[in-house]
Short mmCIF file of N, CA, C and O in Angstrom, two decimals:
data_model
loop_
_atom_site.label_atom_id
_atom_site.label_comp_id
_atom_site.label_asym_id
_atom_site.label_seq_id
_atom_site.Cartn_x
_atom_site.Cartn_y
_atom_site.Cartn_z
N MET A 8 27.71 20.02 16.96
CA MET A 8 28.02 18.63 16.80
C MET A 8 27.10 17.84 17.72
O MET A 8 26.93 18.17 18.87
N SER A 9 26.55 16.81 17.22
CA SER A 9 25.67 15.99 18.04
C SER A 9 26.49 15.07 18.93
O SER A 9 27.63 14.73 18.63
N ALA A 10 25.89 14.64 20.02
CA ALA A 10 26.58 13.77 20.97
C ALA A 10 26.94 12.45 20.34
O ALA A 10 27.94 11.84 20.69
N SER A 11 26.17 11.99 19.37
CA SER A 11 26.46 10.70 18.75
C SER A 11 27.68 10.75 17.84
O SER A 11 28.25 9.73 17.50
N ALA A 12 28.08 11.94 17.42
CA ALA A 12 29.23 12.07 16.53
C ALA A 12 30.56 11.94 17.28
O ALA A 12 31.59 11.78 16.68
N THR A 13 30.52 12.00 18.61
CA THR A 13 31.73 11.91 19.41
C THR A 13 31.83 10.53 20.04
O THR A 13 30.92 10.11 20.74
N PRO A 14 32.93 9.79 19.78
CA PRO A 14 33.07 8.48 20.38
C PRO A 14 33.11 8.58 21.90
O PRO A 14 33.67 9.53 22.44
N ALA A 15 32.52 7.60 22.56
CA ALA A 15 32.53 7.58 24.02
C ALA A 15 33.96 7.54 24.53
O ALA A 15 34.78 6.78 24.02
N GLY A 16 34.27 8.37 25.50
CA GLY A 16 35.61 8.37 26.10
C GLY A 16 36.66 9.10 25.27
O GLY A 16 37.84 9.04 25.59
N ALA A 17 36.26 9.77 24.19
CA ALA A 17 37.25 10.47 23.36
C ALA A 17 37.86 11.61 24.14
O ALA A 17 37.20 12.28 24.92
N ARG A 18 39.13 11.83 23.95
CA ARG A 18 39.83 12.92 24.61
C ARG A 18 40.33 13.91 23.57
O ARG A 18 40.73 13.52 22.49
N TYR A 19 40.27 15.17 23.93
CA TYR A 19 40.75 16.21 23.02
C TYR A 19 41.98 16.85 23.62
O TYR A 19 42.01 17.20 24.79
N ALA A 20 43.00 16.98 22.82
CA ALA A 20 44.23 17.60 23.28
C ALA A 20 44.02 19.11 23.39
O ALA A 20 43.42 19.72 22.52
N VAL A 21 44.50 19.68 24.47
CA VAL A 21 44.43 21.12 24.66
C VAL A 21 45.71 21.71 24.09
O VAL A 21 46.80 21.27 24.41
N ASN A 22 45.56 22.71 23.26
CA ASN A 22 46.72 23.38 22.67
C ASN A 22 47.01 24.66 23.41
O ASN A 22 46.12 25.32 23.92
N THR A 23 48.28 25.02 23.43
CA THR A 23 48.71 26.28 24.00
C THR A 23 49.19 27.15 22.85
O THR A 23 49.83 26.67 21.93
N LYS A 24 48.87 28.43 22.91
CA LYS A 24 49.37 29.37 21.90
C LYS A 24 50.47 30.20 22.54
O LYS A 24 50.28 30.78 23.59
N ILE A 25 51.60 30.23 21.85
CA ILE A 25 52.78 30.95 22.35
C ILE A 25 53.20 31.96 21.30
O ILE A 25 53.42 31.60 20.14
N ARG A 26 53.31 33.22 21.71
CA ARG A 26 53.81 34.26 20.80
C ARG A 26 55.30 34.41 21.04
O ARG A 26 55.75 34.57 22.17
N VAL A 27 56.08 34.32 19.95
CA VAL A 27 57.54 34.40 20.05
C VAL A 27 58.02 35.56 19.18
O VAL A 27 57.80 35.56 17.97
N PRO A 28 58.68 36.56 19.78
CA PRO A 28 59.26 37.63 18.95
C PRO A 28 60.51 37.10 18.23
O PRO A 28 61.24 36.27 18.78
N ILE A 29 60.72 37.56 17.01
CA ILE A 29 61.86 37.09 16.21
C ILE A 29 62.49 38.29 15.51
O ILE A 29 61.79 39.11 14.93
N SER A 30 63.81 38.38 15.57
CA SER A 30 64.48 39.44 14.81
C SER A 30 65.47 38.80 13.84
O SER A 30 65.91 37.67 14.03
N GLY A 31 65.78 39.55 12.80
CA GLY A 31 66.74 39.08 11.81
C GLY A 31 66.11 38.57 10.52
O GLY A 31 66.82 38.23 9.58
N MET A 32 64.78 38.52 10.46
CA MET A 32 64.12 38.07 9.24
C MET A 32 64.03 39.24 8.27
O MET A 32 63.74 40.36 8.67
N THR A 33 64.27 38.96 6.98
CA THR A 33 64.24 40.04 5.99
C THR A 33 63.32 39.77 4.80
O THR A 33 63.05 40.69 4.03
N CYS A 34 62.84 38.53 4.65
CA CYS A 34 62.07 38.21 3.45
C CYS A 34 61.15 37.00 3.68
O CYS A 34 61.18 36.38 4.74
N ALA A 35 60.39 36.66 2.66
CA ALA A 35 59.46 35.54 2.74
C ALA A 35 60.20 34.21 2.93
O ALA A 35 59.68 33.30 3.58
N SER A 36 61.41 34.11 2.40
CA SER A 36 62.19 32.88 2.61
C SER A 36 62.54 32.70 4.08
O SER A 36 62.54 31.58 4.59
N CYS A 37 62.82 33.79 4.76
CA CYS A 37 63.10 33.73 6.20
C CYS A 37 61.87 33.22 6.95
O CYS A 37 61.98 32.37 7.84
N VAL A 38 60.70 33.73 6.58
CA VAL A 38 59.46 33.32 7.21
C VAL A 38 59.26 31.82 7.04
O VAL A 38 58.97 31.09 7.99
N THR A 39 59.44 31.34 5.82
CA THR A 39 59.27 29.91 5.53
C THR A 39 60.25 29.07 6.34
O THR A 39 59.88 28.03 6.89
N ARG A 40 61.48 29.52 6.42
CA ARG A 40 62.50 28.77 7.15
C ARG A 40 62.16 28.69 8.65
O ARG A 40 62.26 27.64 9.26
N VAL A 41 61.75 29.81 9.24
CA VAL A 41 61.41 29.83 10.67
C VAL A 41 60.18 28.95 10.93
O VAL A 41 60.16 28.19 11.90
N GLU A 42 59.17 29.05 10.07
CA GLU A 42 58.00 28.19 10.24
C GLU A 42 58.40 26.71 10.20
O GLU A 42 57.93 25.91 11.02
N LYS A 43 59.28 26.37 9.30
CA LYS A 43 59.71 24.97 9.15
C LYS A 43 60.43 24.48 10.40
O LYS A 43 60.15 23.39 10.90
N VAL A 44 61.35 25.29 10.94
CA VAL A 44 62.10 24.82 12.12
C VAL A 44 61.21 24.78 13.35
O VAL A 44 61.38 23.90 14.21
N LEU A 45 60.25 25.69 13.46
CA LEU A 45 59.33 25.66 14.60
C LEU A 45 58.43 24.44 14.53
O LEU A 45 58.18 23.78 15.54
N ARG A 46 57.92 24.11 13.35
CA ARG A 46 57.05 22.94 13.21
C ARG A 46 57.79 21.64 13.47
O ARG A 46 57.16 20.62 13.77
N ALA A 47 59.12 21.66 13.37
CA ALA A 47 59.92 20.46 13.62
C ALA A 47 60.15 20.21 15.11
O ALA A 47 60.59 19.13 15.49
N VAL A 48 59.85 21.18 15.96
CA VAL A 48 60.01 21.00 17.41
C VAL A 48 58.94 20.03 17.88
O VAL A 48 57.76 20.22 17.59
N PRO A 49 59.33 18.97 18.60
CA PRO A 49 58.35 18.00 19.07
C PRO A 49 57.24 18.66 19.90
O PRO A 49 57.52 19.47 20.79
N GLY A 50 56.00 18.33 19.56
CA GLY A 50 54.86 18.88 20.28
C GLY A 50 54.23 20.09 19.61
O GLY A 50 53.12 20.48 19.95
N VAL A 51 54.93 20.69 18.65
CA VAL A 51 54.37 21.85 17.93
C VAL A 51 53.40 21.34 16.89
O VAL A 51 53.72 20.47 16.09
N ARG A 52 52.20 21.89 16.91
CA ARG A 52 51.16 21.47 15.97
C ARG A 52 51.10 22.40 14.76
O ARG A 52 50.75 21.99 13.67
N ASP A 53 51.42 23.70 14.98
CA ASP A 53 51.41 24.64 13.87
C ASP A 53 52.21 25.87 14.27
O ASP A 53 52.36 26.17 15.45
N ALA A 54 52.73 26.56 13.27
CA ALA A 54 53.47 27.80 13.49
C ALA A 54 53.17 28.74 12.34
O ALA A 54 53.23 28.33 11.18
N ALA A 55 52.84 29.98 12.67
CA ALA A 55 52.59 31.00 11.66
C ALA A 55 53.48 32.20 11.98
O ALA A 55 53.37 32.78 13.06
N VAL A 56 54.36 32.54 11.05
CA VAL A 56 55.30 33.62 11.25
C VAL A 56 54.83 34.84 10.47
O VAL A 56 54.41 34.72 9.32
N ASN A 57 54.92 36.02 11.10
CA ASN A 57 54.52 37.27 10.48
C ASN A 57 55.75 38.16 10.37
O ASN A 57 56.31 38.58 11.38
N LEU A 58 56.17 38.43 9.14
CA LEU A 58 57.36 39.25 8.91
C LEU A 58 57.15 40.68 9.39
O LEU A 58 58.05 41.29 9.98
N ALA A 59 55.96 41.23 9.18
CA ALA A 59 55.69 42.62 9.54
C ALA A 59 55.76 42.86 11.05
O ALA A 59 56.27 43.88 11.50
N THR A 60 55.25 41.90 11.83
CA THR A 60 55.27 42.07 13.30
C THR A 60 56.50 41.42 13.93
O THR A 60 56.68 41.50 15.14
N GLU A 61 57.31 40.78 13.10
CA GLU A 61 58.51 40.07 13.56
C GLU A 61 58.19 39.14 14.72
O GLU A 61 58.81 39.19 15.78
N SER A 62 57.19 38.28 14.48
CA SER A 62 56.80 37.34 15.54
C SER A 62 56.21 36.08 14.94
O SER A 62 55.86 36.04 13.76
N ALA A 63 56.11 35.06 15.78
CA ALA A 63 55.48 33.81 15.40
C ALA A 63 54.41 33.47 16.42
O ALA A 63 54.58 33.73 17.61
N MET A 64 53.30 32.92 15.95
CA MET A 64 52.29 32.34 16.82
C MET A 64 52.42 30.84 16.66
O MET A 64 52.28 30.30 15.56
N VAL A 65 52.73 30.18 17.78
CA VAL A 65 52.96 28.75 17.76
C VAL A 65 51.84 28.07 18.53
O VAL A 65 51.54 28.44 19.66
N GLU A 66 51.24 27.08 17.91
CA GLU A 66 50.22 26.26 18.56
C GLU A 66 50.90 24.94 18.92
O GLU A 66 51.43 24.25 18.04
N ALA A 67 50.90 24.64 20.22
CA ALA A 67 51.66 23.48 20.66
C ALA A 67 50.99 22.80 21.85
O ALA A 67 50.13 23.37 22.51
N ALA A 68 51.45 21.60 22.12
CA ALA A 68 51.02 20.88 23.30
C ALA A 68 51.50 21.66 24.53
O ALA A 68 52.55 22.32 24.47
N PRO A 69 50.77 21.59 25.64
CA PRO A 69 51.18 22.34 26.84
C PRO A 69 52.58 21.99 27.34
O PRO A 69 53.21 22.81 27.99
N ALA A 70 53.06 20.81 27.03
CA ALA A 70 54.38 20.38 27.52
C ALA A 70 55.54 21.00 26.74
O ALA A 70 56.69 20.87 27.16
N VAL A 71 55.27 21.69 25.64
CA VAL A 71 56.35 22.28 24.85
C VAL A 71 56.99 23.42 25.64
O VAL A 71 56.31 24.31 26.14
N ASN A 72 58.31 23.38 25.72
CA ASN A 72 59.08 24.38 26.45
C ASN A 72 59.43 25.53 25.50
O ASN A 72 60.03 25.29 24.45
N PRO A 73 59.08 26.76 25.84
CA PRO A 73 59.43 27.89 24.96
C PRO A 73 60.93 27.99 24.68
O PRO A 73 61.33 28.51 23.64
N ILE A 74 61.76 27.48 25.56
CA ILE A 74 63.21 27.51 25.32
C ILE A 74 63.57 26.63 24.12
O ILE A 74 64.47 26.96 23.36
N ASP A 75 62.83 25.55 23.90
CA ASP A 75 63.07 24.71 22.73
C ASP A 75 62.72 25.46 21.45
O ASP A 75 63.39 25.31 20.42
N LEU A 76 61.68 26.29 21.51
CA LEU A 76 61.31 27.11 20.36
C LEU A 76 62.41 28.12 20.07
O LEU A 76 62.82 28.31 18.92
N GLU A 77 62.89 28.77 21.13
CA GLU A 77 63.97 29.75 20.96
C GLU A 77 65.22 29.09 20.38
O GLU A 77 65.85 29.63 19.47
N ARG A 78 65.57 27.93 20.89
CA ARG A 78 66.76 27.22 20.41
C ARG A 78 66.65 26.93 18.92
O ARG A 78 67.60 27.13 18.15
N ALA A 79 65.46 26.50 18.47
CA ALA A 79 65.26 26.20 17.05
C ALA A 79 65.43 27.45 16.19
O ALA A 79 66.06 27.41 15.13
N ILE A 80 64.91 28.57 16.68
CA ILE A 80 65.01 29.83 15.93
C ILE A 80 66.47 30.28 15.84
O ILE A 80 66.96 30.66 14.78
N VAL A 81 67.18 30.21 16.96
CA VAL A 81 68.58 30.64 16.99
C VAL A 81 69.44 29.73 16.11
O VAL A 81 70.31 30.20 15.36
N GLU A 82 69.20 28.44 16.16
CA GLU A 82 69.96 27.50 15.32
C GLU A 82 69.70 27.73 13.83
O GLU A 82 70.54 27.40 13.00
N ALA A 83 68.54 28.32 13.50
CA ALA A 83 68.22 28.63 12.10
C ALA A 83 68.85 29.95 11.66
O ALA A 83 68.75 30.32 10.49
N GLY A 84 69.48 30.67 12.60
CA GLY A 84 70.20 31.89 12.24
C GLY A 84 69.48 33.19 12.57
O GLY A 84 69.88 34.26 12.10
N TYR A 85 68.44 33.12 13.38
CA TYR A 85 67.69 34.32 13.76
C TYR A 85 67.81 34.54 15.27
O TYR A 85 68.38 33.72 15.98
N GLN A 86 67.26 35.64 15.76
CA GLN A 86 67.35 35.95 17.18
C GLN A 86 65.96 36.06 17.80
O GLN A 86 65.00 36.39 17.12
N VAL A 87 65.93 35.80 19.11
CA VAL A 87 64.71 36.01 19.89
C VAL A 87 65.05 37.07 20.92
O VAL A 87 65.78 36.81 21.88
N PRO A 88 64.57 38.30 20.70
CA PRO A 88 64.88 39.38 21.65
C PRO A 88 64.22 39.12 23.01
O PRO A 88 63.15 38.54 23.09
N HIS A 89 64.90 39.56 24.05
CA HIS A 89 64.39 39.40 25.42
C HIS A 89 64.14 40.76 26.04
O HIS A 89 64.84 41.72 25.75
N GLU A 90 63.16 40.81 26.90
CA GLU A 90 62.87 42.01 27.67
C GLU A 90 62.93 41.65 29.14
O GLU A 90 62.52 40.58 29.54
N GLU A 91 63.45 42.57 29.93
CA GLU A 91 63.45 42.38 31.37
C GLU A 91 62.17 42.97 31.94
O GLU A 91 61.74 44.05 31.56
N VAL A 92 61.55 42.23 32.85
CA VAL A 92 60.29 42.66 33.45
C VAL A 92 60.44 42.65 34.96
O VAL A 92 60.93 41.68 35.54
N ASP A 93 60.05 43.73 35.60
CA ASP A 93 60.02 43.80 37.06
C ASP A 93 58.58 43.60 37.51
O ASP A 93 57.68 44.28 37.04
N LEU A 94 58.39 42.67 38.44
CA LEU A 94 57.06 42.40 38.95
C LEU A 94 56.96 42.84 40.40
O LEU A 94 57.84 42.54 41.21
N ALA A 95 55.91 43.53 40.73
CA ALA A 95 55.64 43.90 42.12
C ALA A 95 54.74 42.82 42.71
O ALA A 95 53.62 42.63 42.26
N ILE A 96 55.24 42.11 43.70
CA ILE A 96 54.49 41.00 44.29
C ILE A 96 54.14 41.37 45.72
O ILE A 96 55.01 41.69 46.52
N ARG A 97 52.86 41.30 46.02
CA ARG A 97 52.38 41.65 47.36
C ARG A 97 51.98 40.39 48.12
O ARG A 97 51.69 39.37 47.54
N GLY A 98 51.97 40.52 49.43
CA GLY A 98 51.45 39.45 50.26
C GLY A 98 52.48 38.45 50.76
O GLY A 98 52.14 37.52 51.47
N MET A 99 53.73 38.61 50.38
CA MET A 99 54.76 37.71 50.89
C MET A 99 55.12 38.13 52.31
O MET A 99 55.37 39.30 52.57
N THR A 100 55.14 37.16 53.21
CA THR A 100 55.38 37.49 54.62
C THR A 100 56.59 36.77 55.21
O THR A 100 56.99 37.09 56.33
N CYS A 101 57.16 35.81 54.48
CA CYS A 101 58.26 35.05 55.06
C CYS A 101 59.13 34.44 53.97
O CYS A 101 58.83 34.56 52.78
N ALA A 102 60.17 33.75 54.37
CA ALA A 102 61.10 33.11 53.43
C ALA A 102 60.42 32.01 52.62
O ALA A 102 60.75 31.79 51.45
N SER A 103 59.44 31.34 53.20
CA SER A 103 58.70 30.32 52.46
C SER A 103 57.93 30.93 51.30
O SER A 103 57.84 30.35 50.23
N CYS A 104 57.37 32.10 51.53
CA CYS A 104 56.67 32.82 50.47
C CYS A 104 57.63 33.13 49.32
O CYS A 104 57.31 32.95 48.15
N VAL A 105 58.79 33.62 49.67
CA VAL A 105 59.80 33.96 48.66
C VAL A 105 60.18 32.72 47.86
O VAL A 105 60.24 32.75 46.63
N ALA A 106 60.44 31.62 48.56
CA ALA A 106 60.84 30.38 47.89
C ALA A 106 59.74 29.90 46.94
O ALA A 106 60.01 29.45 45.82
N ARG A 107 58.49 30.02 47.37
CA ARG A 107 57.36 29.58 46.53
C ARG A 107 57.26 30.43 45.27
O ARG A 107 57.07 29.92 44.17
N VAL A 108 57.41 31.74 45.42
CA VAL A 108 57.34 32.63 44.26
C VAL A 108 58.51 32.38 43.30
O VAL A 108 58.34 32.34 42.10
N GLU A 109 59.71 32.20 43.86
CA GLU A 109 60.87 31.93 43.00
C GLU A 109 60.73 30.61 42.24
O GLU A 109 61.17 30.51 41.11
N LYS A 110 60.10 29.64 42.87
CA LYS A 110 59.92 28.35 42.23
C LYS A 110 58.98 28.49 41.05
O LYS A 110 59.14 27.95 40.02
#
């Protein structure tokens, strides 16, 4: 793209891609329904659901909260499975370090 094709001072929105696991889908109608409810979440620019991988790739504004995506999926009648993750964190030396990591 040439420099003249871009208006001076134009800003481009940065999108975030969020992968969301989904369970309970059984058919193409489920996929369509989940895509529709995800696209209705404010700030979501696009959503593509894959029945085979039981997941959605959501393209959204950085301010979109993944909990809002989960809420939309659950309200549509599907589930978002959760996994527990243990993280080994090195270099913490005091209570302030702990508070910063927890925040």
